Amino acid sequence: MKHPIIFTLGILSISLTSYSQDTIAISKKEVLNTVVEANLQIRLAQKSFQAAKADYQQSNALFLPNITASHTAISTTNPLMAFGSKLNQEILTVSDFNPALLNDPDKTQNFATVISIQQPLLNADGLYERKAARAKMEAYHLQTERTKEYLQLEVSKAFMQLQLAYKSVHVLSKAANTAQANLKLVTNYFTQGLVQKTDVLNVQVRVHDISNQLHYAKSSIQNASDYLGFLLNEDFKGQIYKPTEELENTITTETIQTEVPENRKDLLAMTQSTAAYQKMYVSSKMSFLPRLNAFGSYELYDQTFLGTKANGYVVGAQLSWTVFDGYKSIGKMAKAKADYQKATLETELYKKQSQVEVNKTHRQLVDAENKVNLSQLAFEQSQEVYRIQQNRFTQGLEKTTDLLLSETQMIQKEMEHLQAVFEYNFTKQYLHFLTQD
């Protein structure tokens, strides 16, 4: 009967040896600080904000001039181009007005350097497009901050799951030791003829069952470590994280508000997004107004490359007004209006859904607190039942099956209590997240 015991202990020894490899101690504070810097989802949100910021920076063109410079070289026998080139170069003579030369000119070369400037003066629709771009940028900034808060909640949950996995291993390790002690006791009783062989087999089954549960619990540690490493953007090298703080067996109750704050970052982001759509709608209406732009250019002409023998300038202003563009502007305005109304409804819907979620989570927190209290009582009672039945079993007053049943129940109730504590702590943190300013 010693061989099953040695075999089981060998499995546990191998598991514990592999479990201790590449273990990295971490604290909750460390993971919360690291996730903000390393998480890929946060980086994506930051890139979206940077793209929105770049869109807003592009709108500076509404106030700043557009300056271009060009150098053009041509060689032509076109009558009009040849005459115009000589005129720009200021080299026309009386002979150039000879009809034969005007109609059939010689090859003429012209090098032109032109510096142009365009300055917007009045662009009403562009002003509102700029305001929309700014609102969009602010919405992405707020959404990035909300993403950071969400990832801190998620990494906190992953950390608590890791704590729960370690606690489960601890509980099941104690259960394995208890099962081994019971097996040793029953085996001695069997050699003395006090119990049947079936009793020994039942305890052996229990030992193997605990060993199997312990194996899965240790796999849960690896799974939790992998997910935590993913959140922290760590390379997957089989490392195992170990929390420096253990999962508490008790809870700390507190009063949390049940109203969704108006300045919660995701709600503010939705409001800013709606404002952006509203500005785009106004911009589409302003597109029916005229635009006023100033322009000017300084030009240099010569027969040689980069020559500056002749020069001149042009300055002016243009008032343009699109009177009718085939219903394009009208359709654009109708679409912008629909988008604005849709964004308004989506914001209202999101706020109501958020309040429903807060109410539900608050009730879940109350239920979780009650579950913790009841599971604590059940665990304490199961411990007492096991203690009594173990004493009676050693006196020959209880069956082996009754002892195994009470021992199984005690382990189950302890695991249920730990799960209840985890659920309460996470629900409390989630409610904080939902009501966070």
XYZ file of C-alpha atoms in Angstrom, residues 13 57 62-63 77 79-80 95 164 202 217 223 241 279 282 334 339 348 353 358 395 405 418 428:
24
model
C 7.202 17.100 -5.924
C -3.132 71.305 -36.366
C -7.323 78.715 -41.911
C -5.250 81.583 -40.483
C 7.804 78.352 -80.971
C 3.390 82.514 -81.216
C 1.474 83.515 -78.117
C 11.109 94.320 -84.756
C -6.938 33.721 -5.875
C -11.831 5.452 -1.301
C -4.872 25.148 -9.705
C -2.877 31.232 -17.084
C 4.231 36.096 -11.394
C -19.871 72.028 -35.270
C -23.000 74.365 -38.533
C -28.543 66.930 -44.385
C -24.955 62.588 -37.775
C -28.285 60.043 -24.119
C -27.117 52.535 -19.899
C -24.276 51.341 -11.823
C -12.541 6.333 17.816
C -17.502 13.683 2.687
C -12.255 32.726 -1.283
C -16.401 47.076 -5.374
